[in-house]
Backbone as JSON Lines, residues from 0, in Angstrom:
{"i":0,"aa":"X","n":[13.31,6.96,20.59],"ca":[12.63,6.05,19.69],"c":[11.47,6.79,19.03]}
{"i":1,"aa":"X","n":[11.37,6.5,17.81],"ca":[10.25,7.61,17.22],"c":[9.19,6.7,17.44]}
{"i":2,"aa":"X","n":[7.87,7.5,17.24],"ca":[6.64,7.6,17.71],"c":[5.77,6.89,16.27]}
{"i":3,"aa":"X","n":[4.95,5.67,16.31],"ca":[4.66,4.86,15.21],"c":[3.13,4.66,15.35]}
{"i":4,"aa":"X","n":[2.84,5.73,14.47],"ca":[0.85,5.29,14.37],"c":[0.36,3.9,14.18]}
{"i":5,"aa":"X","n":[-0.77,3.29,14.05],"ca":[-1.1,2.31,13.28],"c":[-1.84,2.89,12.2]}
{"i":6,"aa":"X","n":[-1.53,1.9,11.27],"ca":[-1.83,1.94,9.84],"c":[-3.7,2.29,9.67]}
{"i":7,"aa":"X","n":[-4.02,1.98,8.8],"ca":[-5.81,2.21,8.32],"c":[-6.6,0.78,8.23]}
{"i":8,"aa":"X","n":[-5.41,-0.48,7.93],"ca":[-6.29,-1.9,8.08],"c":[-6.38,-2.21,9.51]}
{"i":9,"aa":"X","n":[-5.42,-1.91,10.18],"ca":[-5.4,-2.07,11.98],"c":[-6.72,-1.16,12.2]}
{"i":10,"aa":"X","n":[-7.17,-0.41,12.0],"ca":[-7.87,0.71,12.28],"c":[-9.24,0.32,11.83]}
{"i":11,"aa":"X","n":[-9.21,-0.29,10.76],"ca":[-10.28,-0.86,10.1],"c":[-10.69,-2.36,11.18]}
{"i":12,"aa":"X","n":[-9.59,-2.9,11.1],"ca":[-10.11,-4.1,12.09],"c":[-10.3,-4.05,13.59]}
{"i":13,"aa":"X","n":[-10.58,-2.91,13.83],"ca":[-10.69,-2.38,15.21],"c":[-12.09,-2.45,14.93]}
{"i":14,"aa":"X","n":[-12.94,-1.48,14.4],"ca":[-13.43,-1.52,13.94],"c":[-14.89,-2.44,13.76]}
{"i":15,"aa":"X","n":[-14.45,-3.13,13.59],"ca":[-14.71,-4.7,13.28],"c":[-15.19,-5.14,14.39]}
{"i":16,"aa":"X","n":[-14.63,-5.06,15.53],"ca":[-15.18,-5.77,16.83],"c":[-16.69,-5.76,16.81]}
{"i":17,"aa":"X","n":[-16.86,-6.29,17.64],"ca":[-18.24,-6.54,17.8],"c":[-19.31,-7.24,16.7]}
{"i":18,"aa":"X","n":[-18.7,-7.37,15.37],"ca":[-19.08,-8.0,14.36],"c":[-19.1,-9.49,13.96]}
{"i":19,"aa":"X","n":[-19.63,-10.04,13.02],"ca":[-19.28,-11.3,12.79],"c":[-18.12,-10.91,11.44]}
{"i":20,"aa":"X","n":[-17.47,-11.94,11.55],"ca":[-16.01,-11.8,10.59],"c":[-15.8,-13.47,10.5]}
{"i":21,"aa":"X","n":[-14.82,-13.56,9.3],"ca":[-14.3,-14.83,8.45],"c":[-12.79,-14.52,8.94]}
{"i":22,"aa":"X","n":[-12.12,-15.27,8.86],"ca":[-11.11,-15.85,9.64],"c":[-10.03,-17.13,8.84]}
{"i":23,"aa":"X","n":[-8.94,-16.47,8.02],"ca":[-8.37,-18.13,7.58],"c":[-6.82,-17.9,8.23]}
{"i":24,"aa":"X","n":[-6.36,-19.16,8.51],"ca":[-5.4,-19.43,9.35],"c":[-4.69,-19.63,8.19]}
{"i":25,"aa":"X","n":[-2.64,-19.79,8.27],"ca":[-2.17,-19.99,7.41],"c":[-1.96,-21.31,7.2]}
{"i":26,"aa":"X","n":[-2.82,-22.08,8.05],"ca":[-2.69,-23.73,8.22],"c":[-4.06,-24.07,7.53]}
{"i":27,"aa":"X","n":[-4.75,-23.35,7.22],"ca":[-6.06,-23.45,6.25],"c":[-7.3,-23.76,6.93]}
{"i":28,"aa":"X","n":[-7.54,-23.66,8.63],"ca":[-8.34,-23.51,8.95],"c":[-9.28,-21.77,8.68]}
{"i":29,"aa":"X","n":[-10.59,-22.63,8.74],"ca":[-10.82,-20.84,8.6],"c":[-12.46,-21.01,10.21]}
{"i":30,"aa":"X","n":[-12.06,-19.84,10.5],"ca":[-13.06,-19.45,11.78],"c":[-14.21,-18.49,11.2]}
{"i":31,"aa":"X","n":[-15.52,-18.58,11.62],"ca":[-16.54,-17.56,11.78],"c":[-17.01,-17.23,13.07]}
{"i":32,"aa":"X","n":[-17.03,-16.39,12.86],"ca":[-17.42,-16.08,14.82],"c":[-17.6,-14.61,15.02]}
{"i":33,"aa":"X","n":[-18.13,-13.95,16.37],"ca":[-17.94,-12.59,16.73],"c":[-16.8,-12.28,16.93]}
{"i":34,"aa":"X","n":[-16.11,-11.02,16.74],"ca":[-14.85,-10.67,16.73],"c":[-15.04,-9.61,18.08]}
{"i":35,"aa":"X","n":[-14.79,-10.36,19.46],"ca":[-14.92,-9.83,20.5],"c":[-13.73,-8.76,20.99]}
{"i":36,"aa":"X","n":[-12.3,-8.89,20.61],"ca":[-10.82,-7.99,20.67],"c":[-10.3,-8.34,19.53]}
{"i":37,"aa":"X","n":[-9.8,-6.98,18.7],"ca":[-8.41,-7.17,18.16],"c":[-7.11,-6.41,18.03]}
{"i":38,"aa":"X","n":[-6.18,-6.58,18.24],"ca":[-4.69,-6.11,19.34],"c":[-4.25,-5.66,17.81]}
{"i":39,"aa":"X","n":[-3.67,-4.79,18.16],"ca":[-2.74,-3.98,16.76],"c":[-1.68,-4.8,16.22]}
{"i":40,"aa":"X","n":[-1.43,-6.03,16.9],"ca":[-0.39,-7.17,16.43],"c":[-1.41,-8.25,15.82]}
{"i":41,"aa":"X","n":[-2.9,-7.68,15.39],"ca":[-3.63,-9.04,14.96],"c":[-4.1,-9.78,15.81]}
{"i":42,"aa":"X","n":[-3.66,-10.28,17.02],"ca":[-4.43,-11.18,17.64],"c":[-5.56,-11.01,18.02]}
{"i":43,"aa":"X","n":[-6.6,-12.19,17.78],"ca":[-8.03,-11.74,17.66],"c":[-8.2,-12.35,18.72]}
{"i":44,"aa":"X","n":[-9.88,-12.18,19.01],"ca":[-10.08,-13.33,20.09],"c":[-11.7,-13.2,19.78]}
{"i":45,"aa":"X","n":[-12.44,-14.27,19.63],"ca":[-13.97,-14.09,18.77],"c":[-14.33,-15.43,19.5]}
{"i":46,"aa":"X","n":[-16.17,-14.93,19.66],"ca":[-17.16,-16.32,20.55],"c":[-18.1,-16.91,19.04]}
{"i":47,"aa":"X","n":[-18.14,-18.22,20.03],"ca":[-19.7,-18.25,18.95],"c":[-19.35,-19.02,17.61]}
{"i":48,"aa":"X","n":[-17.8,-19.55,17.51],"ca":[-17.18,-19.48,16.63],"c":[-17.61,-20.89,15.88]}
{"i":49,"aa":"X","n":[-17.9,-21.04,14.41],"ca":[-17.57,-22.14,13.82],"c":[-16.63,-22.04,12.74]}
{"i":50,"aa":"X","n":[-15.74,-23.17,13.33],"ca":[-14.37,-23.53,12.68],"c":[-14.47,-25.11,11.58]}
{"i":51,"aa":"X","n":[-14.23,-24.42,10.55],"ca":[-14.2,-25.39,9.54],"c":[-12.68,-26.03,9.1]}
{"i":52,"aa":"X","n":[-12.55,-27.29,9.5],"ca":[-11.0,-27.48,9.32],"c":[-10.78,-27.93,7.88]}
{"i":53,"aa":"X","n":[-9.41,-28.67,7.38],"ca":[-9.07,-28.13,5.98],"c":[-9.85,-29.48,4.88]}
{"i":54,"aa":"X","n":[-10.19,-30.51,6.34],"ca":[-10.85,-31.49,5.54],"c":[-11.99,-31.42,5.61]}
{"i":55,"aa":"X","n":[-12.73,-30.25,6.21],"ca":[-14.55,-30.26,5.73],"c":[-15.06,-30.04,6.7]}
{"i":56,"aa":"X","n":[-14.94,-30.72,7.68],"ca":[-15.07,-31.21,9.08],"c":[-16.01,-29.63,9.71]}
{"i":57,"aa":"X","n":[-16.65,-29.34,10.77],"ca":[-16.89,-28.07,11.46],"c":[-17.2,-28.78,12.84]}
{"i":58,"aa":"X","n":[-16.71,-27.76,13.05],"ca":[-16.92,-27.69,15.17],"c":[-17.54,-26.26,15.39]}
{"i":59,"aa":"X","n":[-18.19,-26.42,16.29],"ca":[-18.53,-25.48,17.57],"c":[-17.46,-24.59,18.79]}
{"i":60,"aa":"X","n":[-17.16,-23.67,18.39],"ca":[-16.28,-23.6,19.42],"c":[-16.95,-22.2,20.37]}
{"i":61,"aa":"X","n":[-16.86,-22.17,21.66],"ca":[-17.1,-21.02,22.04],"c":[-16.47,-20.0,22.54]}
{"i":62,"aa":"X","n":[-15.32,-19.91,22.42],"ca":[-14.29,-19.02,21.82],"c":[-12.94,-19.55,22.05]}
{"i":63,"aa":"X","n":[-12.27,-18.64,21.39],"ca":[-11.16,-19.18,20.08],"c":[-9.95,-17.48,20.49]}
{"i":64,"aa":"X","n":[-9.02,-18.21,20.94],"ca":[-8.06,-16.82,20.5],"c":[-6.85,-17.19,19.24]}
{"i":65,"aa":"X","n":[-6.5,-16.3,18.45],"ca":[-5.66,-16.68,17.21],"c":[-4.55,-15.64,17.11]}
{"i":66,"aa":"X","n":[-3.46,-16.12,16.94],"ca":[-2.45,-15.21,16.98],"c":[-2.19,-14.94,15.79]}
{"i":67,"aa":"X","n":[-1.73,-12.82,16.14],"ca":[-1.59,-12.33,14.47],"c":[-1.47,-12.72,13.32]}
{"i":68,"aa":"X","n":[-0.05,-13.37,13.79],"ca":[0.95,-13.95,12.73],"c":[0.48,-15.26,11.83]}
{"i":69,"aa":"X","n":[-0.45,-15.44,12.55],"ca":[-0.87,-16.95,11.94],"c":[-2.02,-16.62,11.09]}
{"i":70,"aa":"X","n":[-2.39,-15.54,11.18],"ca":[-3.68,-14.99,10.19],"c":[-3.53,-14.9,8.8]}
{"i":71,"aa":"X","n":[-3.7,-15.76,7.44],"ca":[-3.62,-15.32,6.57],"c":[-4.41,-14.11,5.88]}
{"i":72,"aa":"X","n":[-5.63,-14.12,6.26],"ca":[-6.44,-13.14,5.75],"c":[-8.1,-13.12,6.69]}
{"i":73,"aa":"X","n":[-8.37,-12.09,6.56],"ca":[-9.64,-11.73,7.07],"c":[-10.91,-11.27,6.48]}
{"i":74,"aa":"X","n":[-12.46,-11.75,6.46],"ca":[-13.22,-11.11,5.12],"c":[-14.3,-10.37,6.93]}
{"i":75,"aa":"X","n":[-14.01,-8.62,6.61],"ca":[-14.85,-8.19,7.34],"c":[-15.92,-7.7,7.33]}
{"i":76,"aa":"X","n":[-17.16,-7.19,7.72],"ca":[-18.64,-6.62,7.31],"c":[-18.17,-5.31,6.27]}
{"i":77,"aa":"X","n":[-19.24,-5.8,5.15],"ca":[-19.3,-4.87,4.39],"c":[-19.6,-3.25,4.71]}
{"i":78,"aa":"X","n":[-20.51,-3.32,5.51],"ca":[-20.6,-1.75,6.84],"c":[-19.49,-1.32,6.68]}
{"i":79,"aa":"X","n":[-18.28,-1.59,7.03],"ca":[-17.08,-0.98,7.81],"c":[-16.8,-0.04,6.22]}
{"i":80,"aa":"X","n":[-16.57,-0.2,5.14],"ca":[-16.71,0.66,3.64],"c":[-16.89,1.92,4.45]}
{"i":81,"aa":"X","n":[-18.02,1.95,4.84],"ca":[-18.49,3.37,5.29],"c":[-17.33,4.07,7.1]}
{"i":82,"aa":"X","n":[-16.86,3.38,7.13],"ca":[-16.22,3.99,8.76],"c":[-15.48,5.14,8.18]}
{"i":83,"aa":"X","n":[-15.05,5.87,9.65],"ca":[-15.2,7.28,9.49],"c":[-13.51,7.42,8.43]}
{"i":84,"aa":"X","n":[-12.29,6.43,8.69],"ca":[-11.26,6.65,8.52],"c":[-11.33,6.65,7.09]}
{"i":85,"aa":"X","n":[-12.2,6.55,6.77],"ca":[-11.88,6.41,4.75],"c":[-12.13,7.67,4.34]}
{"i":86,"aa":"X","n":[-13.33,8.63,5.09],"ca":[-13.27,9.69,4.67],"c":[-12.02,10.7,4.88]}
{"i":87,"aa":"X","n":[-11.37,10.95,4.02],"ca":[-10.56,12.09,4.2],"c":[-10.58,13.53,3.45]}
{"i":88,"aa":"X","n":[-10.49,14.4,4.43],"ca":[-10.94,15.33,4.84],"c":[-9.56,16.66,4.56]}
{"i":89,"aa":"X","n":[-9.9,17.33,3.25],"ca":[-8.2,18.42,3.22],"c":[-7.23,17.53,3.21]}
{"i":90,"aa":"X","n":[-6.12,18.14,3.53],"ca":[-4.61,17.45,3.57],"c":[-4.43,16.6,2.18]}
{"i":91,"aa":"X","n":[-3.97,15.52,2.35],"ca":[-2.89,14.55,1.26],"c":[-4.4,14.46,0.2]}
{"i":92,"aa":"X","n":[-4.39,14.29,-0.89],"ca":[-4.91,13.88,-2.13],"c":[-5.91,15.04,-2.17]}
{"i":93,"aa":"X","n":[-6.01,16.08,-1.89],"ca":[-6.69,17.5,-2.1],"c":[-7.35,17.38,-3.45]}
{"i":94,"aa":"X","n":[-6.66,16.86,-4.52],"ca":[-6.83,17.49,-6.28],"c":[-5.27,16.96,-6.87]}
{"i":95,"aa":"X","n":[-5.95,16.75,-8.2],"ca":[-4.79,16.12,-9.33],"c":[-3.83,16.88,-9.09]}
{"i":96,"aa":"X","n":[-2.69,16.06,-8.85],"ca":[-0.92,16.5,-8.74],"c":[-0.92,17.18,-7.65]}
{"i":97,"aa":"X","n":[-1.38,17.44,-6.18],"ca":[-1.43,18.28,-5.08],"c":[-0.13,17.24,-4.49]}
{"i":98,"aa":"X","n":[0.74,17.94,-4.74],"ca":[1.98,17.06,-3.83],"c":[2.3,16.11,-4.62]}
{"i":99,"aa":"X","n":[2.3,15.63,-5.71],"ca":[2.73,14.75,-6.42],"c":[4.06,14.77,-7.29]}
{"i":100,"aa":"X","n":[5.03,14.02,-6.85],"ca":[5.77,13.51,-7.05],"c":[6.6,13.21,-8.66]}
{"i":101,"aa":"X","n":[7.88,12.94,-8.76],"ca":[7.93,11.97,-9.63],"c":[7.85,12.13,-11.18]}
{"i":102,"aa":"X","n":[7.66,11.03,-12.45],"ca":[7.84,11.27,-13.88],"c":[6.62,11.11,-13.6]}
{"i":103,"aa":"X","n":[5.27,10.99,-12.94],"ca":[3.98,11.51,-13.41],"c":[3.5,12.69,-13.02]}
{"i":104,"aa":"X","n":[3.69,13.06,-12.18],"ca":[3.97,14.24,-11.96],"c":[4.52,15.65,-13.39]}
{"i":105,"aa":"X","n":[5.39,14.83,-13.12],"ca":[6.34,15.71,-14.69],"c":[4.89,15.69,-16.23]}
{"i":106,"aa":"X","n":[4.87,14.63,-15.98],"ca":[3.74,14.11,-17.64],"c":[2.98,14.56,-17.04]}
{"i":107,"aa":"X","n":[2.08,15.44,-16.18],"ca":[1.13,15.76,-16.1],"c":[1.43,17.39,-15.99]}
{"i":108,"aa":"X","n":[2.32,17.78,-15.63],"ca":[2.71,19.36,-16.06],"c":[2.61,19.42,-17.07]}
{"i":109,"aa":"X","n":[3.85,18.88,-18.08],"ca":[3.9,19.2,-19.11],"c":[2.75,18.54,-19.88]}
{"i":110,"aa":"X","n":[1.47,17.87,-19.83],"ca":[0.11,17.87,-20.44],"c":[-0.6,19.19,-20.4]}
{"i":111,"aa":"X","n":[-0.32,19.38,-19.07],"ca":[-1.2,21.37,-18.81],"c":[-0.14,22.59,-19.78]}
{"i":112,"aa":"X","n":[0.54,21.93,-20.29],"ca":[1.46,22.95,-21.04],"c":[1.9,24.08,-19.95]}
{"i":113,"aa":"X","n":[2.71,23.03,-19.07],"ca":[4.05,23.98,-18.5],"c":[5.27,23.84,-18.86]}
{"i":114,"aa":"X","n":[5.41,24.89,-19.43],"ca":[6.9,25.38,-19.55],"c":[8.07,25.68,-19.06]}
{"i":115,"aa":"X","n":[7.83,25.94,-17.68],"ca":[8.92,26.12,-16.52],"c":[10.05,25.08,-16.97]}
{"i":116,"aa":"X","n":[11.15,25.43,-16.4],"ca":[11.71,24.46,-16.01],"c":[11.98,24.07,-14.85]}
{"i":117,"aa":"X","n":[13.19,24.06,-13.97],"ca":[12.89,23.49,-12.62],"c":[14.53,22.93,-12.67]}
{"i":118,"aa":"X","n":[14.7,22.88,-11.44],"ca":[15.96,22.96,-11.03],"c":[17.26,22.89,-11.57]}
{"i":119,"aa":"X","n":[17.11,24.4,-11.74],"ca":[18.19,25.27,-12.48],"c":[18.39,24.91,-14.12]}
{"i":120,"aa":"X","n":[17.34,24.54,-14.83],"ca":[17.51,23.64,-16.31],"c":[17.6,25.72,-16.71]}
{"i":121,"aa":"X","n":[18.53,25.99,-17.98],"ca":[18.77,26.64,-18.59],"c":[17.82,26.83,-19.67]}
{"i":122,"aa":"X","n":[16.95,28.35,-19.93],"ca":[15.74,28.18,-20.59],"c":[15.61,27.24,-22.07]}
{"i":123,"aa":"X","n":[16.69,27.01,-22.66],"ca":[17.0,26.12,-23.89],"c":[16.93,24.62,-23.71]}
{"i":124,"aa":"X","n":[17.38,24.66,-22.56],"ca":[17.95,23.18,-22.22],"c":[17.03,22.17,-21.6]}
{"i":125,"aa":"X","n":[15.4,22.22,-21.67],"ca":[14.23,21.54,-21.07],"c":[14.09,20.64,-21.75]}
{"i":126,"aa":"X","n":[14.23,19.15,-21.05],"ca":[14.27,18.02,-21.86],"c":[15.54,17.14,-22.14]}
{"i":127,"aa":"X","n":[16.7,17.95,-21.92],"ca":[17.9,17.29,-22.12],"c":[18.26,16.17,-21.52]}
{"i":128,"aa":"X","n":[18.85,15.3,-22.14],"ca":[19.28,13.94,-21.87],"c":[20.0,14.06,-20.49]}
{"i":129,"aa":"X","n":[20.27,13.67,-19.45],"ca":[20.89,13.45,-18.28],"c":[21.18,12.01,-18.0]}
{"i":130,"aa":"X","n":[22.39,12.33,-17.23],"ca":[22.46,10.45,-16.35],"c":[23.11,9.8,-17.73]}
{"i":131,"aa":"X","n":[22.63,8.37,-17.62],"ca":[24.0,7.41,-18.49],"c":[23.11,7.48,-19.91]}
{"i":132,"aa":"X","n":[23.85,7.64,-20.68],"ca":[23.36,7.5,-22.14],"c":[22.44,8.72,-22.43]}
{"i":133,"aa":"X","n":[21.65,8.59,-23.77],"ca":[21.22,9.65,-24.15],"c":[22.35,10.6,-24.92]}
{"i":134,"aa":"X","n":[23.51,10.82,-25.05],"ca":[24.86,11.67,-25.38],"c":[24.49,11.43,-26.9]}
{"i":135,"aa":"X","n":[25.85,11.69,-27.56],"ca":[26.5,11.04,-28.9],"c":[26.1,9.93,-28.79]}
{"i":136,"aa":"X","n":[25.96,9.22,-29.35],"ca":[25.71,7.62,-29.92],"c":[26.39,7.36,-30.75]}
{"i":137,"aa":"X","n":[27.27,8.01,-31.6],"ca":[28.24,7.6,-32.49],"c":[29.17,6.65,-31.95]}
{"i":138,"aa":"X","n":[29.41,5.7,-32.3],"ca":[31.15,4.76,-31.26],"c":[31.82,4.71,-32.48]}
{"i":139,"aa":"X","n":[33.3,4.79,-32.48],"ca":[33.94,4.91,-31.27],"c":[33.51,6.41,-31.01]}
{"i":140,"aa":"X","n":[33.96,6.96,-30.0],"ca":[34.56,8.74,-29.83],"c":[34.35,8.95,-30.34]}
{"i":141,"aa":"X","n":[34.27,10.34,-30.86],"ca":[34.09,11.61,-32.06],"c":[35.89,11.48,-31.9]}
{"i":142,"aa":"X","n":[36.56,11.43,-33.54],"ca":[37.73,12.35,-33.61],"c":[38.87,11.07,-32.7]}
{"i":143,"aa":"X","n":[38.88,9.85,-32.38],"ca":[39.46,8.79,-31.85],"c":[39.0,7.54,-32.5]}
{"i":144,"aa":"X","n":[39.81,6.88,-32.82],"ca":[40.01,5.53,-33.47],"c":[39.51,4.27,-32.78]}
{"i":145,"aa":"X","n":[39.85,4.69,-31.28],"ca":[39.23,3.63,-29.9],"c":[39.42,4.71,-28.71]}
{"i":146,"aa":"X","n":[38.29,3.48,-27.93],"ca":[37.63,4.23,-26.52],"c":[39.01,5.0,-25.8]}
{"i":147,"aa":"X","n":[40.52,4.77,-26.2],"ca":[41.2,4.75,-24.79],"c":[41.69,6.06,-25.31]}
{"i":148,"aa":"X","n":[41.91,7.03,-23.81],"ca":[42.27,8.43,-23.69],"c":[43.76,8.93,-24.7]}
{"i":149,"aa":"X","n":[44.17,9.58,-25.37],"ca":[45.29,9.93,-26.0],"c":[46.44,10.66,-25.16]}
């Protein structure tokens, strides 16, 4: 079974513990409270909590556990901006086009005026139409009356 990091918002809401945090359920309650644990599946568990239900209402609660799944969204301390995981350091996004991919990639070579071509294109042939269409556009055939083979 391969081996599965957690992501940078799990990481971020780790994070988070020990903080006060906002809290909305997908049932439209929303919680404020200290964010005492949170489990890489989301489930939180926070004291201190006031819970505002969907008709206005607020309670006192002194703690509250909420499962992942039921979390629509979370608003956490502005602090966390600064945690260490945002800085990155070498590796992936080094400088423009470092590993980049793709037709932007391409539009951004050929902006620096490269000329190469690249996999195996024939020095004449940079730019040529490939894949469906792009050909003749004349219909029928060149030199045939209709589409069907002679």
């Amino acid at each position: 079974m391969a081996k599965m990091s957690i992501g940078v918002p799990i990481k971020v809401l780790h994070e988070a513990e020990g903080h006060i945090v906002t809290l909305e359920t997908i049932t439209g309650e929303v919680f404020r409270g200290k964010l005492v644990e949170a489990e890489d599946n989301m489930n939180c568990q926070m004291a201190q909590v006031v819970v505002t239900y969907r008709d206005g209402r607020t309670n006192n609660l002194e703690l509250v556990f909420i499962r992942g799944s039921k979390i629509r969204f979370m608003i956490l301390p502005d602090m966390l901006k600064n945690a260490p995981m945002f800085k990155r350091i070498g590796g992936k996004g080094a400088g423009i086009g470092a590993g980049a991919r793709g037709k932007a990639a391409m539009m951004r070579g050929q902006a620096r005026g490269g000329t190469r071509g690249g996999r195996g294109m024939a020095a004449g042939a940079q730019g040529a139409q490939r894949g469906r269409g792009g050909g003749n556009t004349s219909w029928p055939a060149q030199g045939r009356a209709s589409g069907r083979p002679q």
